[in-house]
Amino acid sequence: MSNCQGLGDCDEARLERLYEYLDGALPAADVAEIRAHLEGCPECREEHNLECMIRSAMKRSCAEQAPATLKASILEKIHSVRAEAVEI
């Protein structure tokens, strides 16, 4: 697992790439590379399957919706932090 060439050379890098893959945050070429790697690497495939089960359970258990004002509040905070960073 620590010599997982398709997804990185260490567990942390491998997991980060796997999360990006599952989130749909990778370019198509990387998706194809990781998909091919998962087919040939039982350890990574097991990690992938475990993460899929966890995400599925989370979706089933999270039926609550965030308040409508949450997005606006988060965006306001982001803009505030960015403005402070520019001033510094």
GROMACS .gro file of N, CA and C in nm:
model
  264
    1MET      N    1   0.083  -0.119   0.000
    1MET     CA    2   0.000   0.000   0.000
    1MET      C    3   0.087   0.125   0.000
    2SER      N    4   0.199   0.122   0.067
    2SER     CA    5   0.282   0.242   0.070
    2SER      C    6   0.361   0.261  -0.059
    3ASN      N    7   0.362   0.161  -0.146
    3ASN     CA    8   0.431   0.175  -0.275
    3ASN      C    9   0.329   0.175  -0.388
    4CYS      N   10   0.227   0.249  -0.372
    4CYS     CA   11   0.115   0.252  -0.464
    4CYS      C   12   0.144   0.353  -0.574
    5GLN      N   13   0.205   0.310  -0.679
    5GLN     CA   14   0.255   0.402  -0.782
    5GLN      C   15   0.146   0.476  -0.856
    6GLY      N   16   0.029   0.417  -0.873
    6GLY     CA   17  -0.077   0.482  -0.949
    6GLY      C   18  -0.142   0.599  -0.879
    7LEU      N   19  -0.141   0.598  -0.746
    7LEU     CA   20  -0.209   0.705  -0.673
    7LEU      C   21  -0.115   0.785  -0.585
    8GLY      N   22   0.011   0.761  -0.590
    8GLY     CA   23   0.105   0.836  -0.508
    8GLY      C   24   0.199   0.741  -0.436
    9ASP      N   25   0.305   0.794  -0.378
    9ASP     CA   26   0.405   0.711  -0.313
    9ASP      C   27   0.382   0.691  -0.164
   10CYS      N   28   0.284   0.756  -0.107
   10CYS     CA   29   0.257   0.736   0.036
   10CYS      C   30   0.106   0.733   0.057
   11ASP      N   31   0.067   0.683   0.170
   11ASP     CA   32  -0.075   0.667   0.200
   11ASP      C   33  -0.151   0.800   0.190
   12GLU      N   34  -0.093   0.907   0.244
   12GLU     CA   35  -0.163   1.036   0.243
   12GLU      C   36  -0.186   1.085   0.100
   13ALA      N   37  -0.084   1.078   0.017
   13ALA     CA   38  -0.099   1.121  -0.122
   13ALA      C   39  -0.197   1.031  -0.195
   14ARG      N   40  -0.190   0.903  -0.169
   14ARG     CA   41  -0.279   0.807  -0.234
   14ARG      C   42  -0.424   0.836  -0.196
   15LEU      N   43  -0.449   0.860  -0.069
   15LEU     CA   44  -0.586   0.888  -0.025
   15LEU      C   45  -0.637   1.020  -0.079
   16GLU      N   46  -0.550   1.120  -0.086
   16GLU     CA   47  -0.593   1.249  -0.141
   16GLU      C   48  -0.637   1.233  -0.286
   17ARG      N   49  -0.562   1.159  -0.363
   17ARG     CA   50  -0.598   1.136  -0.504
   17ARG      C   51  -0.727   1.055  -0.513
   18LEU      N   52  -0.744   0.958  -0.424
   18LEU     CA   53  -0.866   0.877  -0.423
   18LEU      C   54  -0.987   0.965  -0.391
   19TYR      N   55  -0.973   1.054  -0.294
   19TYR     CA   56  -1.083   1.144  -0.258
   19TYR      C   57  -1.117   1.235  -0.376
   20GLU      N   58  -1.015   1.289  -0.441
   20GLU     CA   59  -1.039   1.374  -0.559
   20GLU      C   60  -1.110   1.294  -0.668
   21TYR      N   61  -1.069   1.169  -0.686
   21TYR     CA   62  -1.132   1.081  -0.785
   21TYR      C   63  -1.280   1.063  -0.752
   22LEU      N   64  -1.310   1.031  -0.627
   22LEU     CA   65  -1.448   1.008  -0.587
   22LEU      C   66  -1.532   1.136  -0.591
   23ASP      N   67  -1.467   1.250  -0.570
   23ASP     CA   68  -1.538   1.378  -0.574
   23ASP      C   69  -1.558   1.429  -0.716
   24GLY      N   70  -1.499   1.362  -0.814
   24GLY     CA   71  -1.510   1.408  -0.953
   24GLY      C   72  -1.427   1.533  -0.979
   25ALA      N   73  -1.316   1.546  -0.906
   25ALA     CA   74  -1.235   1.667  -0.914
   25ALA      C   75  -1.105   1.648  -0.990
   26LEU      N   76  -1.100   1.546  -1.075
   26LEU     CA   77  -0.976   1.520  -1.151
   26LEU      C   78  -1.002   1.530  -1.301
   27PRO      N   79  -0.900   1.566  -1.377
   27PRO     CA   80  -0.912   1.565  -1.523
   27PRO      C   81  -0.938   1.422  -1.573
   28ALA      N   82  -0.997   1.411  -1.690
   28ALA     CA   83  -1.034   1.281  -1.746
   28ALA      C   84  -0.914   1.186  -1.756
   29ALA      N   85  -0.798   1.237  -1.792
   29ALA     CA   86  -0.680   1.150  -1.804
   29ALA      C   87  -0.644   1.088  -1.669
   30ASP      N   88  -0.653   1.167  -1.564
   30ASP     CA   89  -0.623   1.116  -1.430
   30ASP      C   90  -0.728   1.016  -1.385
   31VAL      N   91  -0.854   1.041  -1.420
   31VAL     CA   92  -0.962   0.948  -1.384
   31VAL      C   93  -0.935   0.812  -1.449
   32ALA      N   94  -0.898   0.813  -1.576
   32ALA     CA   95  -0.871   0.687  -1.646
   32ALA      C   96  -0.752   0.615  -1.583
   33GLU      N   97  -0.651   0.690  -1.546
   33GLU     CA   98  -0.532   0.631  -1.484
   33GLU      C   99  -0.567   0.567  -1.349
   34ILE      N  100  -0.643   0.638  -1.269
   34ILE     CA  101  -0.680   0.585  -1.137
   34ILE      C  102  -0.774   0.467  -1.151
   35ARG      N  103  -0.868   0.474  -1.242
   35ARG     CA  104  -0.960   0.362  -1.265
   35ARG      C  105  -0.883   0.237  -1.303
   36ALA      N  106  -0.786   0.253  -1.393
   36ALA     CA  107  -0.703   0.139  -1.434
   36ALA      C  108  -0.623   0.086  -1.316
   37HIS      N  109  -0.571   0.176  -1.235
   37HIS     CA  110  -0.494   0.134  -1.118
   37HIS      C  111  -0.581   0.057  -1.020
   38LEU      N  112  -0.702   0.105  -0.997
   38LEU     CA  113  -0.792   0.037  -0.904
   38LEU      C  114  -0.824  -0.105  -0.950
   39GLU      N  115  -0.831  -0.125  -1.080
   39GLU     CA  116  -0.859  -0.258  -1.133
   39GLU      C  117  -0.746  -0.356  -1.101
   40GLY      N  118  -0.623  -0.306  -1.093
   40GLY     CA  119  -0.509  -0.394  -1.072
   40GLY      C  120  -0.451  -0.393  -0.932
   41CYS      N  121  -0.503  -0.312  -0.842
   41CYS     CA  122  -0.446  -0.299  -0.708
   41CYS      C  123  -0.552  -0.332  -0.604
   42PRO      N  124  -0.547  -0.450  -0.546
   42PRO     CA  125  -0.650  -0.489  -0.448
   42PRO      C  126  -0.654  -0.398  -0.325
   43GLU      N  127  -0.538  -0.349  -0.281
   43GLU     CA  128  -0.535  -0.263  -0.162
   43GLU      C  129  -0.607  -0.131  -0.188
   44CYS      N  130  -0.580  -0.071  -0.302
   44CYS     CA  131  -0.645   0.056  -0.335
   44CYS      C  132  -0.794   0.035  -0.364
   45ARG      N  133  -0.826  -0.075  -0.429
   45ARG     CA  134  -0.965  -0.106  -0.458
   45ARG      C  135  -1.044  -0.124  -0.327
   46GLU      N  136  -0.980  -0.190  -0.229
   46GLU     CA  137  -1.044  -0.207  -0.099
   46GLU      C  138  -1.067  -0.071  -0.032
   47GLU      N  139  -0.968   0.016  -0.039
   47GLU     CA  140  -0.981   0.151   0.018
   47GLU      C  141  -1.093   0.228  -0.053
   48HIS      N  142  -1.097   0.216  -0.185
   48HIS     CA  143  -1.201   0.280  -0.266
   48HIS      C  144  -1.339   0.230  -0.224
   49ASN      N  145  -1.354   0.099  -0.213
   49ASN     CA  146  -1.484   0.042  -0.175
   49ASN      C  147  -1.526   0.085  -0.035
   50LEU      N  148  -1.431   0.091   0.058
   50LEU     CA  149  -1.461   0.135   0.194
   50LEU      C  150  -1.509   0.281   0.192
   51GLU      N  151  -1.438   0.366   0.119
   51GLU     CA  152  -1.477   0.507   0.111
   51GLU      C  153  -1.615   0.522   0.047
   52CYS      N  154  -1.644   0.441  -0.054
   52CYS     CA  155  -1.777   0.445  -0.117
   52CYS      C  156  -1.886   0.406  -0.018
   53MET      N  157  -1.860   0.303   0.064
   53MET     CA  158  -1.958   0.262   0.165
   53MET      C  159  -1.979   0.371   0.270
   54ILE      N  160  -1.870   0.436   0.311
   54ILE     CA  161  -1.880   0.544   0.410
   54ILE      C  162  -1.961   0.660   0.352
   55ARG      N  163  -1.933   0.697   0.230
   55ARG     CA  164  -2.006   0.808   0.167
   55ARG      C  165  -2.153   0.774   0.149
   56SER      N  166  -2.182   0.650   0.115
   56SER     CA  167  -2.321   0.607   0.100
   56SER      C  168  -2.395   0.614   0.232
   57ALA      N  169  -2.331   0.568   0.338
   57ALA     CA  170  -2.393   0.573   0.471
   57ALA      C  171  -2.415   0.717   0.515
   58MET      N  172  -2.320   0.803   0.485
   58MET     CA  173  -2.333   0.945   0.521
   58MET      C  174  -2.452   1.008   0.448
   59LYS      N  175  -2.468   0.976   0.320
   59LYS     CA  176  -2.579   1.032   0.244
   59LYS      C  177  -2.713   0.988   0.301
   60ARG      N  178  -2.721   0.860   0.339
   60ARG     CA  179  -2.846   0.808   0.395
   60ARG      C  180  -2.878   0.871   0.529
   61SER      N  181  -2.776   0.901   0.608
   61SER     CA  182  -2.799   0.951   0.743
   61SER      C  183  -2.811   1.103   0.750
   62CYS      N  184  -2.777   1.171   0.645
   62CYS     CA  185  -2.780   1.318   0.646
   62CYS      C  186  -2.900   1.369   0.568
   63ALA      N  187  -3.016   1.356   0.626
   63ALA     CA  188  -3.137   1.399   0.559
   63ALA      C  189  -3.168   1.547   0.583
   64GLU      N  190  -3.101   1.607   0.680
   64GLU     CA  191  -3.126   1.748   0.710
   64GLU      C  192  -3.070   1.838   0.601
   65GLN      N  193  -3.140   1.947   0.578
   65GLN     CA  194  -3.090   2.047   0.484
   65GLN      C  195  -3.034   2.165   0.562
   66ALA      N  196  -2.930   2.221   0.508
   66ALA     CA  197  -2.871   2.340   0.570
   66ALA      C  198  -2.966   2.458   0.552
   67PRO      N  199  -2.963   2.551   0.647
   67PRO     CA  200  -3.048   2.670   0.633
   67PRO      C  201  -3.013   2.747   0.506
   68ALA      N  202  -3.111   2.810   0.448
   68ALA     CA  203  -3.092   2.885   0.323
   68ALA      C  204  -2.990   2.997   0.339
   69THR      N  205  -2.975   3.049   0.458
   69THR     CA  206  -2.882   3.159   0.480
   69THR      C  207  -2.737   3.113   0.496
   70LEU      N  208  -2.714   2.982   0.506
   70LEU     CA  209  -2.580   2.932   0.530
   70LEU      C  210  -2.483   2.969   0.418
   71LYS      N  211  -2.523   2.948   0.294
   71LYS     CA  212  -2.434   2.978   0.181
   71LYS      C  213  -2.398   3.126   0.180
   72ALA      N  214  -2.496   3.212   0.200
   72ALA     CA  215  -2.469   3.356   0.202
   72ALA      C  216  -2.373   3.392   0.314
   73SER      N  217  -2.392   3.330   0.429
   73SER     CA  218  -2.306   3.357   0.543
   73SER      C  219  -2.163   3.312   0.516
   74ILE      N  220  -2.147   3.196   0.457
   74ILE     CA  221  -2.014   3.145   0.425
   74ILE      C  222  -1.946   3.233   0.321
   75LEU      N  223  -2.019   3.270   0.217
   75LEU     CA  224  -1.961   3.357   0.114
   75LEU      C  225  -1.922   3.493   0.171
   76GLU      N  226  -2.003   3.545   0.259
   76GLU     CA  227  -1.972   3.673   0.323
   76GLU      C  228  -1.842   3.662   0.403
   77LYS      N  229  -1.825   3.554   0.476
   77LYS     CA  230  -1.704   3.533   0.555
   77LYS      C  231  -1.582   3.519   0.464
   78ILE      N  232  -1.596   3.447   0.354
   78ILE     CA  233  -1.485   3.431   0.259
   78ILE      C  234  -1.442   3.566   0.203
   79HIS      N  235  -1.539   3.648   0.163
   79HIS     CA  236  -1.508   3.781   0.110
   79HIS      C  237  -1.441   3.867   0.216
   80SER      N  238  -1.486   3.856   0.338
   80SER     CA  239  -1.428   3.932   0.448
   80SER      C  240  -1.282   3.893   0.470
   81VAL      N  241  -1.256   3.763   0.472
   81VAL     CA  242  -1.119   3.714   0.493
   81VAL      C  243  -1.030   3.757   0.377
   82ARG      N  244  -1.080   3.749   0.256
   82ARG     CA  245  -1.002   3.792   0.140
   82ARG      C  246  -0.971   3.941   0.146
   83ALA      N  247  -1.068   4.021   0.186
   83ALA     CA  248  -1.045   4.165   0.196
   83ALA      C  249  -0.940   4.197   0.301
   84GLU      N  250  -0.943   4.124   0.413
   84GLU     CA  251  -0.843   4.144   0.517
   84GLU      C  252  -0.704   4.105   0.467
   85ALA      N  253  -0.696   3.999   0.388
   85ALA     CA  254  -0.567   3.953   0.334
   85ALA      C  255  -0.509   4.055   0.238
   86VAL      N  256  -0.594   4.121   0.160
   86VAL     CA  257  -0.549   4.222   0.065
   86VAL      C  258  -0.495   4.344   0.140
   87GLU      N  259  -0.557   4.377   0.251
   87GLU     CA  260  -0.514   4.493   0.330
   87GLU      C  261  -0.378   4.471   0.394
   88ILE      N  262  -0.345   4.348   0.421
   88ILE     CA  263  -0.218   4.317   0.489
   88ILE      C  264  -0.109   4.322   0.392
   0.00000   0.00000   0.00000
